[in-house]
Amino acid sequence: MIAVTGLAVGFDGRTVLDGIDLEVERGELMAVLGKNGCGKSVLLKTIAGLVAGYEGRILIDGFDMRGYVPRAGERGSRPPFTLAYVFQKGGLFDSMNVFDNVAFGLRRRGETEDDIVRKVTESLSRVGLGGSEEKLPSELSGGMQKRVGLARAMCLNPEVILYDDPTAGLDPILSDSIADLILEITRAYRTTSIVVTHDLAVVRKISHSVALMYGGKIACRAATGDFFSRGNEFARQFIDGEMEGPIDIF
């Protein structure tokens, strides 16, 4: 479903991604781990078509994402699938209420208002926010904002969802509830998903596989159970939080 080959990205002369090769099968949920600044979010945004000027190739369901990122004065191609991106802090529009935030993508897609009302209402109900349609983001807690972001992704019925640290800043109970929602979305919509996170409990609960990044590359790629068996030296150091090992902590 998602095939990344030789992906390289740099900013201001600094290499961030250095020849990434990665495959995510249809229906798979892969977690991407790594220390801060290793390029996890850049990888996610590049796959989503939010970063131009990269080297290598990104195919999603056979569609070359290079055609989705237009050059100046040109229009990009429309991919034959729906991709949703869940931002770390919800990515909500401050001036819009909850309903309009969730409806944003549906309106951009040109759906009828009757369908929009139905889908938004259903999505908000599934994330436990029914009745919050008129609230502004400033009236919501951080966990509620993240759930609105999930509802916005869910109502698009996407084939692919990319999650950027969806449990960042949440306590263990809220993190677990977000993990449950991600599992529900994956199963109900049969999505292919990549989740960037630091939360190992969430990784254990929701992911089929794990990719650990270091130095702009994939240092370890394994099924979740194999990753947590600590058979790989990069995985062992990251899981146990040890100072000694192949990962430079500074």
JSON list of C-alpha atoms in Angstrom, two decimals:
[
{"chain": "A", "resi": 1, "resn": "MET", "atom": "CA", "xyz": [0.00, 0.00, 0.00]},
{"chain": "A", "resi": 2, "resn": "ILE", "atom": "CA", "xyz": [2.79, 2.44, 0.99]},
{"chain": "A", "resi": 3, "resn": "ALA", "atom": "CA", "xyz": [6.21, 1.95, -0.58]},
{"chain": "A", "resi": 4, "resn": "VAL", "atom": "CA", "xyz": [9.05, 4.38, 0.16]},
{"chain": "A", "resi": 5, "resn": "THR", "atom": "CA", "xyz": [12.31, 3.94, -1.73]},
{"chain": "A", "resi": 6, "resn": "GLY", "atom": "CA", "xyz": [15.54, 5.90, -1.31]},
{"chain": "A", "resi": 7, "resn": "LEU", "atom": "CA", "xyz": [13.78, 8.84, 0.35]},
{"chain": "A", "resi": 8, "resn": "ALA", "atom": "CA", "xyz": [16.14, 11.72, 1.12]},
{"chain": "A", "resi": 9, "resn": "VAL", "atom": "CA", "xyz": [15.17, 15.12, 2.52]},
{"chain": "A", "resi": 10, "resn": "GLY", "atom": "CA", "xyz": [17.37, 18.00, 3.64]},
{"chain": "A", "resi": 11, "resn": "PHE", "atom": "CA", "xyz": [16.88, 21.54, 4.90]},
{"chain": "A", "resi": 12, "resn": "ASP", "atom": "CA", "xyz": [19.45, 24.35, 4.81]},
{"chain": "A", "resi": 13, "resn": "GLY", "atom": "CA", "xyz": [22.24, 21.96, 3.93]},
{"chain": "A", "resi": 14, "resn": "ARG", "atom": "CA", "xyz": [21.37, 19.50, 6.73]},
{"chain": "A", "resi": 15, "resn": "THR", "atom": "CA", "xyz": [20.31, 15.97, 5.85]},
{"chain": "A", "resi": 16, "resn": "VAL", "atom": "CA", "xyz": [17.19, 14.89, 7.73]},
{"chain": "A", "resi": 17, "resn": "LEU", "atom": "CA", "xyz": [16.21, 11.72, 5.88]},
{"chain": "A", "resi": 18, "resn": "ASP", "atom": "CA", "xyz": [19.04, 9.76, 4.34]},
{"chain": "A", "resi": 19, "resn": "GLY", "atom": "CA", "xyz": [17.86, 7.06, 1.95]},
{"chain": "A", "resi": 20, "resn": "ILE", "atom": "CA", "xyz": [14.77, 5.71, 3.73]},
{"chain": "A", "resi": 21, "resn": "ASP", "atom": "CA", "xyz": [13.34, 2.43, 2.41]},
{"chain": "A", "resi": 22, "resn": "LEU", "atom": "CA", "xyz": [10.02, 1.41, 3.96]},
{"chain": "A", "resi": 23, "resn": "GLU", "atom": "CA", "xyz": [6.94, -0.63, 3.08]},
{"chain": "A", "resi": 24, "resn": "VAL", "atom": "CA", "xyz": [3.59, -0.72, 4.87]},
{"chain": "A", "resi": 25, "resn": "GLU", "atom": "CA", "xyz": [1.13, -3.38, 3.74]},
{"chain": "A", "resi": 26, "resn": "ARG", "atom": "CA", "xyz": [-2.57, -2.71, 3.19]},
{"chain": "A", "resi": 27, "resn": "GLY", "atom": "CA", "xyz": [-4.36, -2.73, 6.55]},
{"chain": "A", "resi": 28, "resn": "GLU", "atom": "CA", "xyz": [-1.11, -2.61, 8.51]},
{"chain": "A", "resi": 29, "resn": "LEU", "atom": "CA", "xyz": [-0.54, -0.18, 11.37]},
{"chain": "A", "resi": 30, "resn": "MET", "atom": "CA", "xyz": [3.14, 0.66, 11.69]},
{"chain": "A", "resi": 31, "resn": "ALA", "atom": "CA", "xyz": [4.64, 2.67, 14.55]},
{"chain": "A", "resi": 32, "resn": "VAL", "atom": "CA", "xyz": [7.64, 4.91, 13.88]},
{"chain": "A", "resi": 33, "resn": "LEU", "atom": "CA", "xyz": [9.94, 5.50, 16.85]},
{"chain": "A", "resi": 34, "resn": "GLY", "atom": "CA", "xyz": [13.14, 7.43, 17.41]},
{"chain": "A", "resi": 35, "resn": "LYS", "atom": "CA", "xyz": [14.66, 10.10, 19.59]},
{"chain": "A", "resi": 36, "resn": "ASN", "atom": "CA", "xyz": [13.65, 13.74, 19.21]},
{"chain": "A", "resi": 37, "resn": "GLY", "atom": "CA", "xyz": [14.87, 15.37, 16.00]},
{"chain": "A", "resi": 38, "resn": "CYS", "atom": "CA", "xyz": [15.56, 12.12, 14.15]},
{"chain": "A", "resi": 39, "resn": "GLY", "atom": "CA", "xyz": [13.16, 12.98, 11.31]},
{"chain": "A", "resi": 40, "resn": "LYS", "atom": "CA", "xyz": [10.00, 11.06, 12.25]},
{"chain": "A", "resi": 41, "resn": "SER", "atom": "CA", "xyz": [7.59, 13.93, 11.59]},
{"chain": "A", "resi": 42, "resn": "VAL", "atom": "CA", "xyz": [9.47, 14.93, 8.42]},
{"chain": "A", "resi": 43, "resn": "LEU", "atom": "CA", "xyz": [9.05, 11.36, 7.16]},
{"chain": "A", "resi": 44, "resn": "LEU", "atom": "CA", "xyz": [5.32, 11.48, 7.89]},
{"chain": "A", "resi": 45, "resn": "LYS", "atom": "CA", "xyz": [4.82, 14.88, 6.25]},
{"chain": "A", "resi": 46, "resn": "THR", "atom": "CA", "xyz": [6.81, 13.87, 3.17]},
{"chain": "A", "resi": 47, "resn": "ILE", "atom": "CA", "xyz": [4.71, 10.73, 2.73]},
{"chain": "A", "resi": 48, "resn": "ALA", "atom": "CA", "xyz": [1.59, 12.90, 3.07]},
{"chain": "A", "resi": 49, "resn": "GLY", "atom": "CA", "xyz": [2.71, 15.19, 0.27]},
{"chain": "A", "resi": 50, "resn": "LEU", "atom": "CA", "xyz": [3.41, 18.15, 2.55]},
{"chain": "A", "resi": 51, "resn": "VAL", "atom": "CA", "xyz": [7.13, 18.36, 1.71]},
{"chain": "A", "resi": 52, "resn": "ALA", "atom": "CA", "xyz": [8.40, 19.03, -1.81]},
{"chain": "A", "resi": 53, "resn": "GLY", "atom": "CA", "xyz": [11.90, 18.73, -3.21]},
{"chain": "A", "resi": 54, "resn": "TYR", "atom": "CA", "xyz": [12.70, 15.27, -1.90]},
{"chain": "A", "resi": 55, "resn": "GLU", "atom": "CA", "xyz": [14.79, 12.59, -3.56]},
{"chain": "A", "resi": 56, "resn": "GLY", "atom": "CA", "xyz": [13.56, 9.05, -3.96]},
{"chain": "A", "resi": 57, "resn": "ARG", "atom": "CA", "xyz": [10.09, 7.68, -4.56]},
{"chain": "A", "resi": 58, "resn": "ILE", "atom": "CA", "xyz": [6.86, 7.40, -2.58]},
{"chain": "A", "resi": 59, "resn": "LEU", "atom": "CA", "xyz": [4.10, 5.17, -3.93]},
{"chain": "A", "resi": 60, "resn": "ILE", "atom": "CA", "xyz": [0.73, 4.84, -2.20]},
{"chain": "A", "resi": 61, "resn": "ASP", "atom": "CA", "xyz": [-1.55, 2.23, -3.74]},
{"chain": "A", "resi": 62, "resn": "GLY", "atom": "CA", "xyz": [0.62, 2.55, -6.86]},
{"chain": "A", "resi": 63, "resn": "PHE", "atom": "CA", "xyz": [0.19, 6.33, -7.08]},
{"chain": "A", "resi": 64, "resn": "ASP", "atom": "CA", "xyz": [3.43, 8.32, -7.26]},
{"chain": "A", "resi": 65, "resn": "MET", "atom": "CA", "xyz": [3.13, 11.05, -4.63]},
{"chain": "A", "resi": 66, "resn": "ARG", "atom": "CA", "xyz": [5.57, 13.23, -6.53]},
{"chain": "A", "resi": 67, "resn": "GLY", "atom": "CA", "xyz": [2.67, 14.04, -8.84]},
{"chain": "A", "resi": 68, "resn": "TYR", "atom": "CA", "xyz": [0.62, 15.17, -5.85]},
{"chain": "A", "resi": 69, "resn": "VAL", "atom": "CA", "xyz": [3.10, 17.92, -4.87]},
{"chain": "A", "resi": 70, "resn": "PRO", "atom": "CA", "xyz": [2.74, 20.63, -7.54]},
{"chain": "A", "resi": 71, "resn": "ARG", "atom": "CA", "xyz": [5.52, 22.91, -8.65]},
{"chain": "A", "resi": 72, "resn": "ALA", "atom": "CA", "xyz": [4.91, 26.67, -8.66]},
{"chain": "A", "resi": 73, "resn": "GLY", "atom": "CA", "xyz": [2.11, 27.59, -11.06]},
{"chain": "A", "resi": 74, "resn": "GLU", "atom": "CA", "xyz": [1.00, 23.99, -11.58]},
{"chain": "A", "resi": 75, "resn": "ARG", "atom": "CA", "xyz": [-1.75, 21.79, -10.16]},
{"chain": "A", "resi": 76, "resn": "GLY", "atom": "CA", "xyz": [-0.98, 18.47, -8.57]},
{"chain": "A", "resi": 77, "resn": "SER", "atom": "CA", "xyz": [-2.68, 15.22, -9.57]},
{"chain": "A", "resi": 78, "resn": "ARG", "atom": "CA", "xyz": [-5.56, 13.89, -7.50]},
{"chain": "A", "resi": 79, "resn": "PRO", "atom": "CA", "xyz": [-4.65, 10.54, -5.91]},
{"chain": "A", "resi": 80, "resn": "PRO", "atom": "CA", "xyz": [-7.09, 7.62, -6.27]},
{"chain": "A", "resi": 81, "resn": "PHE", "atom": "CA", "xyz": [-7.41, 7.25, -2.48]},
{"chain": "A", "resi": 82, "resn": "THR", "atom": "CA", "xyz": [-8.20, 9.40, 0.55]},
{"chain": "A", "resi": 83, "resn": "LEU", "atom": "CA", "xyz": [-5.36, 10.18, 2.94]},
{"chain": "A", "resi": 84, "resn": "ALA", "atom": "CA", "xyz": [-5.98, 11.76, 6.34]},
{"chain": "A", "resi": 85, "resn": "TYR", "atom": "CA", "xyz": [-3.32, 13.41, 8.49]},
{"chain": "A", "resi": 86, "resn": "VAL", "atom": "CA", "xyz": [-3.82, 13.68, 12.25]},
{"chain": "A", "resi": 87, "resn": "PHE", "atom": "CA", "xyz": [-1.70, 16.51, 13.67]},
{"chain": "A", "resi": 88, "resn": "GLN", "atom": "CA", "xyz": [0.10, 16.26, 16.99]},
{"chain": "A", "resi": 89, "resn": "LYS", "atom": "CA", "xyz": [-1.95, 19.00, 18.68]},
{"chain": "A", "resi": 90, "resn": "GLY", "atom": "CA", "xyz": [-5.16, 18.38, 16.77]},
{"chain": "A", "resi": 91, "resn": "GLY", "atom": "CA", "xyz": [-4.43, 20.96, 14.07]},
{"chain": "A", "resi": 92, "resn": "LEU", "atom": "CA", "xyz": [-7.79, 22.64, 14.61]},
{"chain": "A", "resi": 93, "resn": "PHE", "atom": "CA", "xyz": [-8.80, 26.02, 13.24]},
{"chain": "A", "resi": 94, "resn": "ASP", "atom": "CA", "xyz": [-9.18, 28.35, 16.23]},
{"chain": "A", "resi": 95, "resn": "SER", "atom": "CA", "xyz": [-11.92, 30.43, 14.57]},
{"chain": "A", "resi": 96, "resn": "MET", "atom": "CA", "xyz": [-14.10, 27.43, 13.72]},
{"chain": "A", "resi": 97, "resn": "ASN", "atom": "CA", "xyz": [-16.30, 25.49, 16.09]},
{"chain": "A", "resi": 98, "resn": "VAL", "atom": "CA", "xyz": [-15.97, 21.73, 16.46]},
{"chain": "A", "resi": 99, "resn": "PHE", "atom": "CA", "xyz": [-18.58, 20.95, 13.81]},
{"chain": "A", "resi": 100, "resn": "ASP", "atom": "CA", "xyz": [-16.94, 23.13, 11.16]},
{"chain": "A", "resi": 101, "resn": "ASN", "atom": "CA", "xyz": [-13.48, 21.77, 12.00]},
{"chain": "A", "resi": 102, "resn": "VAL", "atom": "CA", "xyz": [-14.65, 18.21, 11.47]},
{"chain": "A", "resi": 103, "resn": "ALA", "atom": "CA", "xyz": [-16.66, 19.17, 8.37]},
{"chain": "A", "resi": 104, "resn": "PHE", "atom": "CA", "xyz": [-13.74, 21.00, 6.75]},
{"chain": "A", "resi": 105, "resn": "GLY", "atom": "CA", "xyz": [-12.47, 18.16, 4.58]},
{"chain": "A", "resi": 106, "resn": "LEU", "atom": "CA", "xyz": [-15.96, 17.05, 3.60]},
{"chain": "A", "resi": 107, "resn": "ARG", "atom": "CA", "xyz": [-16.82, 20.55, 2.40]},
{"chain": "A", "resi": 108, "resn": "ARG", "atom": "CA", "xyz": [-13.58, 20.77, 0.45]},
{"chain": "A", "resi": 109, "resn": "ARG", "atom": "CA", "xyz": [-14.60, 17.51, -1.18]},
{"chain": "A", "resi": 110, "resn": "GLY", "atom": "CA", "xyz": [-17.94, 19.01, -2.21]},
{"chain": "A", "resi": 111, "resn": "GLU", "atom": "CA", "xyz": [-20.28, 16.75, -0.26]},
{"chain": "A", "resi": 112, "resn": "THR", "atom": "CA", "xyz": [-23.88, 17.75, 0.36]},
{"chain": "A", "resi": 113, "resn": "GLU", "atom": "CA", "xyz": [-24.74, 19.47, 3.62]},
{"chain": "A", "resi": 114, "resn": "ASP", "atom": "CA", "xyz": [-27.08, 16.63, 4.61]},
{"chain": "A", "resi": 115, "resn": "ASP", "atom": "CA", "xyz": [-24.25, 14.10, 4.22]},
{"chain": "A", "resi": 116, "resn": "ILE", "atom": "CA", "xyz": [-21.86, 16.40, 6.07]},
{"chain": "A", "resi": 117, "resn": "VAL", "atom": "CA", "xyz": [-24.22, 16.72, 9.05]},
{"chain": "A", "resi": 118, "resn": "ARG", "atom": "CA", "xyz": [-24.70, 12.95, 9.20]},
{"chain": "A", "resi": 119, "resn": "LYS", "atom": "CA", "xyz": [-21.00, 12.10, 8.94]},
{"chain": "A", "resi": 120, "resn": "VAL", "atom": "CA", "xyz": [-19.83, 14.77, 11.38]},
{"chain": "A", "resi": 121, "resn": "THR", "atom": "CA", "xyz": [-22.47, 13.78, 13.94]},
{"chain": "A", "resi": 122, "resn": "GLU", "atom": "CA", "xyz": [-21.56, 10.09, 13.64]},
{"chain": "A", "resi": 123, "resn": "SER", "atom": "CA", "xyz": [-17.82, 10.75, 13.89]},
{"chain": "A", "resi": 124, "resn": "LEU", "atom": "CA", "xyz": [-18.12, 12.99, 16.95]},
{"chain": "A", "resi": 125, "resn": "SER", "atom": "CA", "xyz": [-20.35, 10.43, 18.63]},
{"chain": "A", "resi": 126, "resn": "ARG", "atom": "CA", "xyz": [-17.77, 7.67, 18.01]},
{"chain": "A", "resi": 127, "resn": "VAL", "atom": "CA", "xyz": [-15.03, 9.68, 19.71]},
{"chain": "A", "resi": 128, "resn": "GLY", "atom": "CA", "xyz": [-17.26, 10.56, 22.65]},
{"chain": "A", "resi": 129, "resn": "LEU", "atom": "CA", "xyz": [-17.86, 14.20, 21.75]},
{"chain": "A", "resi": 130, "resn": "GLY", "atom": "CA", "xyz": [-21.49, 14.16, 20.72]},
{"chain": "A", "resi": 131, "resn": "GLY", "atom": "CA", "xyz": [-23.08, 17.45, 21.74]},
{"chain": "A", "resi": 132, "resn": "SER", "atom": "CA", "xyz": [-19.81, 19.42, 21.45]},
{"chain": "A", "resi": 133, "resn": "GLU", "atom": "CA", "xyz": [-20.46, 20.67, 17.92]},
{"chain": "A", "resi": 134, "resn": "GLU", "atom": "CA", "xyz": [-20.77, 24.36, 18.85]},
{"chain": "A", "resi": 135, "resn": "LYS", "atom": "CA", "xyz": [-17.71, 24.54, 21.11]},
{"chain": "A", "resi": 136, "resn": "LEU", "atom": "CA", "xyz": [-14.54, 26.32, 20.01]},
{"chain": "A", "resi": 137, "resn": "PRO", "atom": "CA", "xyz": [-11.14, 24.61, 20.28]},
{"chain": "A", "resi": 138, "resn": "SER", "atom": "CA", "xyz": [-10.20, 26.99, 23.11]},
{"chain": "A", "resi": 139, "resn": "GLU", "atom": "CA", "xyz": [-13.03, 25.49, 25.17]},
{"chain": "A", "resi": 140, "resn": "LEU", "atom": "CA", "xyz": [-11.65, 21.96, 24.83]},
{"chain": "A", "resi": 141, "resn": "SER", "atom": "CA", "xyz": [-8.95, 20.13, 26.77]},
{"chain": "A", "resi": 142, "resn": "GLY", "atom": "CA", "xyz": [-5.90, 18.83, 24.93]},
{"chain": "A", "resi": 143, "resn": "GLY", "atom": "CA", "xyz": [-7.32, 15.31, 24.89]},
{"chain": "A", "resi": 144, "resn": "MET", "atom": "CA", "xyz": [-10.63, 16.53, 23.49]},
{"chain": "A", "resi": 145, "resn": "GLN", "atom": "CA", "xyz": [-8.84, 18.47, 20.74]},
{"chain": "A", "resi": 146, "resn": "LYS", "atom": "CA", "xyz": [-7.00, 15.32, 19.74]},
{"chain": "A", "resi": 147, "resn": "ARG", "atom": "CA", "xyz": [-10.31, 13.43, 19.57]},
{"chain": "A", "resi": 148, "resn": "VAL", "atom": "CA", "xyz": [-11.77, 16.15, 17.33]},
{"chain": "A", "resi": 149, "resn": "GLY", "atom": "CA", "xyz": [-8.75, 15.64, 15.07]},
{"chain": "A", "resi": 150, "resn": "LEU", "atom": "CA", "xyz": [-9.48, 11.91, 15.00]},
{"chain": "A", "resi": 151, "resn": "ALA", "atom": "CA", "xyz": [-13.14, 12.58, 14.18]},
{"chain": "A", "resi": 152, "resn": "ARG", "atom": "CA", "xyz": [-12.11, 14.85, 11.30]},
{"chain": "A", "resi": 153, "resn": "ALA", "atom": "CA", "xyz": [-9.93, 12.08, 9.88]},
{"chain": "A", "resi": 154, "resn": "MET", "atom": "CA", "xyz": [-12.50, 9.37, 10.49]},
{"chain": "A", "resi": 155, "resn": "CYS", "atom": "CA", "xyz": [-15.41, 11.08, 8.72]},
{"chain": "A", "resi": 156, "resn": "LEU", "atom": "CA", "xyz": [-13.45, 11.14, 5.46]},
{"chain": "A", "resi": 157, "resn": "ASN", "atom": "CA", "xyz": [-13.49, 7.32, 5.41]},
{"chain": "A", "resi": 158, "resn": "PRO", "atom": "CA", "xyz": [-9.80, 7.32, 4.42]},
{"chain": "A", "resi": 159, "resn": "GLU", "atom": "CA", "xyz": [-7.78, 4.41, 3.10]},
{"chain": "A", "resi": 160, "resn": "VAL", "atom": "CA", "xyz": [-4.62, 5.85, 4.68]},
{"chain": "A", "resi": 161, "resn": "ILE", "atom": "CA", "xyz": [-4.19, 7.70, 7.99]},
{"chain": "A", "resi": 162, "resn": "LEU", "atom": "CA", "xyz": [-0.94, 9.24, 9.20]},
{"chain": "A", "resi": 163, "resn": "TYR", "atom": "CA", "xyz": [-0.81, 10.08, 12.92]},
{"chain": "A", "resi": 164, "resn": "ASP", "atom": "CA", "xyz": [1.80, 12.53, 14.25]},
{"chain": "A", "resi": 165, "resn": "ASP", "atom": "CA", "xyz": [2.36, 11.73, 17.95]},
{"chain": "A", "resi": 166, "resn": "PRO", "atom": "CA", "xyz": [-1.37, 11.45, 18.78]},
{"chain": "A", "resi": 167, "resn": "THR", "atom": "CA", "xyz": [-0.82, 10.88, 22.54]},
{"chain": "A", "resi": 168, "resn": "ALA", "atom": "CA", "xyz": [1.85, 13.54, 23.13]},
{"chain": "A", "resi": 169, "resn": "GLY", "atom": "CA", "xyz": [1.29, 15.39, 26.41]},
{"chain": "A", "resi": 170, "resn": "LEU", "atom": "CA", "xyz": [-1.52, 13.11, 27.60]},
{"chain": "A", "resi": 171, "resn": "ASP", "atom": "CA", "xyz": [-1.63, 11.15, 30.84]},
{"chain": "A", "resi": 172, "resn": "PRO", "atom": "CA", "xyz": [-1.60, 7.32, 30.64]},
{"chain": "A", "resi": 173, "resn": "ILE", "atom": "CA", "xyz": [-5.39, 7.01, 30.92]},
{"chain": "A", "resi": 174, "resn": "LEU", "atom": "CA", "xyz": [-6.07, 9.48, 28.10]},
{"chain": "A", "resi": 175, "resn": "SER", "atom": "CA", "xyz": [-3.27, 7.96, 26.02]},
{"chain": "A", "resi": 176, "resn": "ASP", "atom": "CA", "xyz": [-4.89, 4.55, 26.36]},
{"chain": "A", "resi": 177, "resn": "SER", "atom": "CA", "xyz": [-8.27, 5.96, 25.30]},
{"chain": "A", "resi": 178, "resn": "ILE", "atom": "CA", "xyz": [-6.69, 7.51, 22.18]},
{"chain": "A", "resi": 179, "resn": "ALA", "atom": "CA", "xyz": [-5.01, 4.17, 21.46]},
{"chain": "A", "resi": 180, "resn": "ASP", "atom": "CA", "xyz": [-8.41, 2.46, 21.67]},
{"chain": "A", "resi": 181, "resn": "LEU", "atom": "CA", "xyz": [-9.86, 4.98, 19.21]},
{"chain": "A", "resi": 182, "resn": "ILE", "atom": "CA", "xyz": [-7.00, 4.41, 16.76]},
{"chain": "A", "resi": 183, "resn": "LEU", "atom": "CA", "xyz": [-7.59, 0.65, 17.01]},
{"chain": "A", "resi": 184, "resn": "GLU", "atom": "CA", "xyz": [-11.32, 1.16, 16.42]},
{"chain": "A", "resi": 185, "resn": "ILE", "atom": "CA", "xyz": [-10.67, 3.36, 13.38]},
{"chain": "A", "resi": 186, "resn": "THR", "atom": "CA", "xyz": [-8.17, 0.88, 11.94]},
{"chain": "A", "resi": 187, "resn": "ARG", "atom": "CA", "xyz": [-10.54, -2.06, 12.31]},
{"chain": "A", "resi": 188, "resn": "ALA", "atom": "CA", "xyz": [-13.74, -0.26, 11.27]},
{"chain": "A", "resi": 189, "resn": "TYR", "atom": "CA", "xyz": [-12.29, 1.45, 8.20]},
{"chain": "A", "resi": 190, "resn": "ARG", "atom": "CA", "xyz": [-9.53, -1.07, 7.41]},
{"chain": "A", "resi": 191, "resn": "THR", "atom": "CA", "xyz": [-7.05, 1.75, 7.11]},
{"chain": "A", "resi": 192, "resn": "THR", "atom": "CA", "xyz": [-3.36, 1.53, 6.37]},
{"chain": "A", "resi": 193, "resn": "SER", "atom": "CA", "xyz": [-1.70, 3.63, 9.05]},
{"chain": "A", "resi": 194, "resn": "ILE", "atom": "CA", "xyz": [1.60, 5.04, 10.24]},
{"chain": "A", "resi": 195, "resn": "VAL", "atom": "CA", "xyz": [1.80, 6.33, 13.82]},
{"chain": "A", "resi": 196, "resn": "VAL", "atom": "CA", "xyz": [4.73, 8.48, 14.93]},
{"chain": "A", "resi": 197, "resn": "THR", "atom": "CA", "xyz": [4.98, 8.24, 18.71]},
{"chain": "A", "resi": 198, "resn": "HIS", "atom": "CA", "xyz": [7.23, 8.02, 21.78]},
{"chain": "A", "resi": 199, "resn": "ASP", "atom": "CA", "xyz": [4.66, 6.05, 23.77]},
{"chain": "A", "resi": 200, "resn": "LEU", "atom": "CA", "xyz": [5.84, 2.44, 24.01]},
{"chain": "A", "resi": 201, "resn": "ALA", "atom": "CA", "xyz": [2.61, 1.34, 25.74]},
{"chain": "A", "resi": 202, "resn": "VAL", "atom": "CA", "xyz": [0.62, 2.64, 22.78]},
{"chain": "A", "resi": 203, "resn": "VAL", "atom": "CA", "xyz": [3.00, 0.92, 20.36]},
{"chain": "A", "resi": 204, "resn": "ARG", "atom": "CA", "xyz": [2.54, -2.42, 22.14]},
{"chain": "A", "resi": 205, "resn": "LYS", "atom": "CA", "xyz": [-1.23, -2.06, 22.06]},
{"chain": "A", "resi": 206, "resn": "ILE", "atom": "CA", "xyz": [-1.96, -0.89, 18.53]},
{"chain": "A", "resi": 207, "resn": "SER", "atom": "CA", "xyz": [0.88, -1.61, 16.12]},
{"chain": "A", "resi": 208, "resn": "HIS", "atom": "CA", "xyz": [1.55, -4.57, 13.86]},
{"chain": "A", "resi": 209, "resn": "SER", "atom": "CA", "xyz": [5.12, -3.49, 13.19]},
{"chain": "A", "resi": 210, "resn": "VAL", "atom": "CA", "xyz": [7.74, -0.97, 14.32]},
{"chain": "A", "resi": 211, "resn": "ALA", "atom": "CA", "xyz": [10.34, 1.11, 12.48]},
{"chain": "A", "resi": 212, "resn": "LEU", "atom": "CA", "xyz": [13.01, 2.72, 14.67]},
{"chain": "A", "resi": 213, "resn": "MET", "atom": "CA", "xyz": [14.78, 5.70, 13.11]},
{"chain": "A", "resi": 214, "resn": "TYR", "atom": "CA", "xyz": [18.29, 6.88, 13.84]},
{"chain": "A", "resi": 215, "resn": "GLY", "atom": "CA", "xyz": [20.62, 9.14, 11.89]},
{"chain": "A", "resi": 216, "resn": "GLY", "atom": "CA", "xyz": [18.06, 9.77, 9.14]},
{"chain": "A", "resi": 217, "resn": "LYS", "atom": "CA", "xyz": [17.78, 6.03, 8.42]},
{"chain": "A", "resi": 218, "resn": "ILE", "atom": "CA", "xyz": [15.71, 3.06, 9.55]},
{"chain": "A", "resi": 219, "resn": "ALA", "atom": "CA", "xyz": [17.91, 1.40, 12.16]},
{"chain": "A", "resi": 220, "resn": "CYS", "atom": "CA", "xyz": [15.46, -1.40, 12.98]},
{"chain": "A", "resi": 221, "resn": "ARG", "atom": "CA", "xyz": [12.29, -2.67, 11.26]},
{"chain": "A", "resi": 222, "resn": "ALA", "atom": "CA", "xyz": [10.44, -5.57, 12.86]},
{"chain": "A", "resi": 223, "resn": "ALA", "atom": "CA", "xyz": [7.09, -7.02, 13.82]},
{"chain": "A", "resi": 224, "resn": "THR", "atom": "CA", "xyz": [6.00, -5.51, 17.13]},
{"chain": "A", "resi": 225, "resn": "GLY", "atom": "CA", "xyz": [6.56, -8.68, 19.14]},
{"chain": "A", "resi": 226, "resn": "ASP", "atom": "CA", "xyz": [10.04, -9.13, 17.67]},
{"chain": "A", "resi": 227, "resn": "PHE", "atom": "CA", "xyz": [10.90, -5.49, 18.37]},
{"chain": "A", "resi": 228, "resn": "PHE", "atom": "CA", "xyz": [10.01, -5.81, 22.04]},
{"chain": "A", "resi": 229, "resn": "SER", "atom": "CA", "xyz": [11.96, -9.07, 22.36]},
{"chain": "A", "resi": 230, "resn": "ARG", "atom": "CA", "xyz": [15.05, -6.80, 22.32]},
{"chain": "A", "resi": 231, "resn": "GLY", "atom": "CA", "xyz": [16.91, -8.97, 19.83]},
{"chain": "A", "resi": 232, "resn": "ASN", "atom": "CA", "xyz": [18.13, -5.86, 18.01]},
{"chain": "A", "resi": 233, "resn": "GLU", "atom": "CA", "xyz": [20.70, -3.65, 19.76]},
{"chain": "A", "resi": 234, "resn": "PHE", "atom": "CA", "xyz": [19.00, -0.43, 18.65]},
{"chain": "A", "resi": 235, "resn": "ALA", "atom": "CA", "xyz": [15.64, -1.68, 19.88]},
{"chain": "A", "resi": 236, "resn": "ARG", "atom": "CA", "xyz": [17.08, -2.85, 23.20]},
{"chain": "A", "resi": 237, "resn": "GLN", "atom": "CA", "xyz": [18.71, 0.49, 23.96]},
{"chain": "A", "resi": 238, "resn": "PHE", "atom": "CA", "xyz": [15.63, 2.48, 22.97]},
{"chain": "A", "resi": 239, "resn": "ILE", "atom": "CA", "xyz": [13.18, 0.32, 24.94]},
{"chain": "A", "resi": 240, "resn": "ASP", "atom": "CA", "xyz": [15.32, 0.18, 28.07]},
{"chain": "A", "resi": 241, "resn": "GLY", "atom": "CA", "xyz": [16.44, 3.80, 27.87]},
{"chain": "A", "resi": 242, "resn": "GLU", "atom": "CA", "xyz": [20.09, 2.88, 28.33]},
{"chain": "A", "resi": 243, "resn": "MET", "atom": "CA", "xyz": [22.95, 5.34, 27.97]},
{"chain": "A", "resi": 244, "resn": "GLU", "atom": "CA", "xyz": [25.25, 2.78, 26.36]},
{"chain": "A", "resi": 245, "resn": "GLY", "atom": "CA", "xyz": [24.54, 1.48, 22.89]},
{"chain": "A", "resi": 246, "resn": "PRO", "atom": "CA", "xyz": [24.59, 2.35, 19.19]},
{"chain": "A", "resi": 247, "resn": "ILE", "atom": "CA", "xyz": [22.23, 5.35, 19.65]},
{"chain": "A", "resi": 248, "resn": "ASP", "atom": "CA", "xyz": [24.03, 8.58, 20.51]},
{"chain": "A", "resi": 249, "resn": "ILE", "atom": "CA", "xyz": [21.76, 10.20, 23.11]},
{"chain": "A", "resi": 250, "resn": "PHE", "atom": "CA", "xyz": [23.25, 13.70, 22.67]}
]
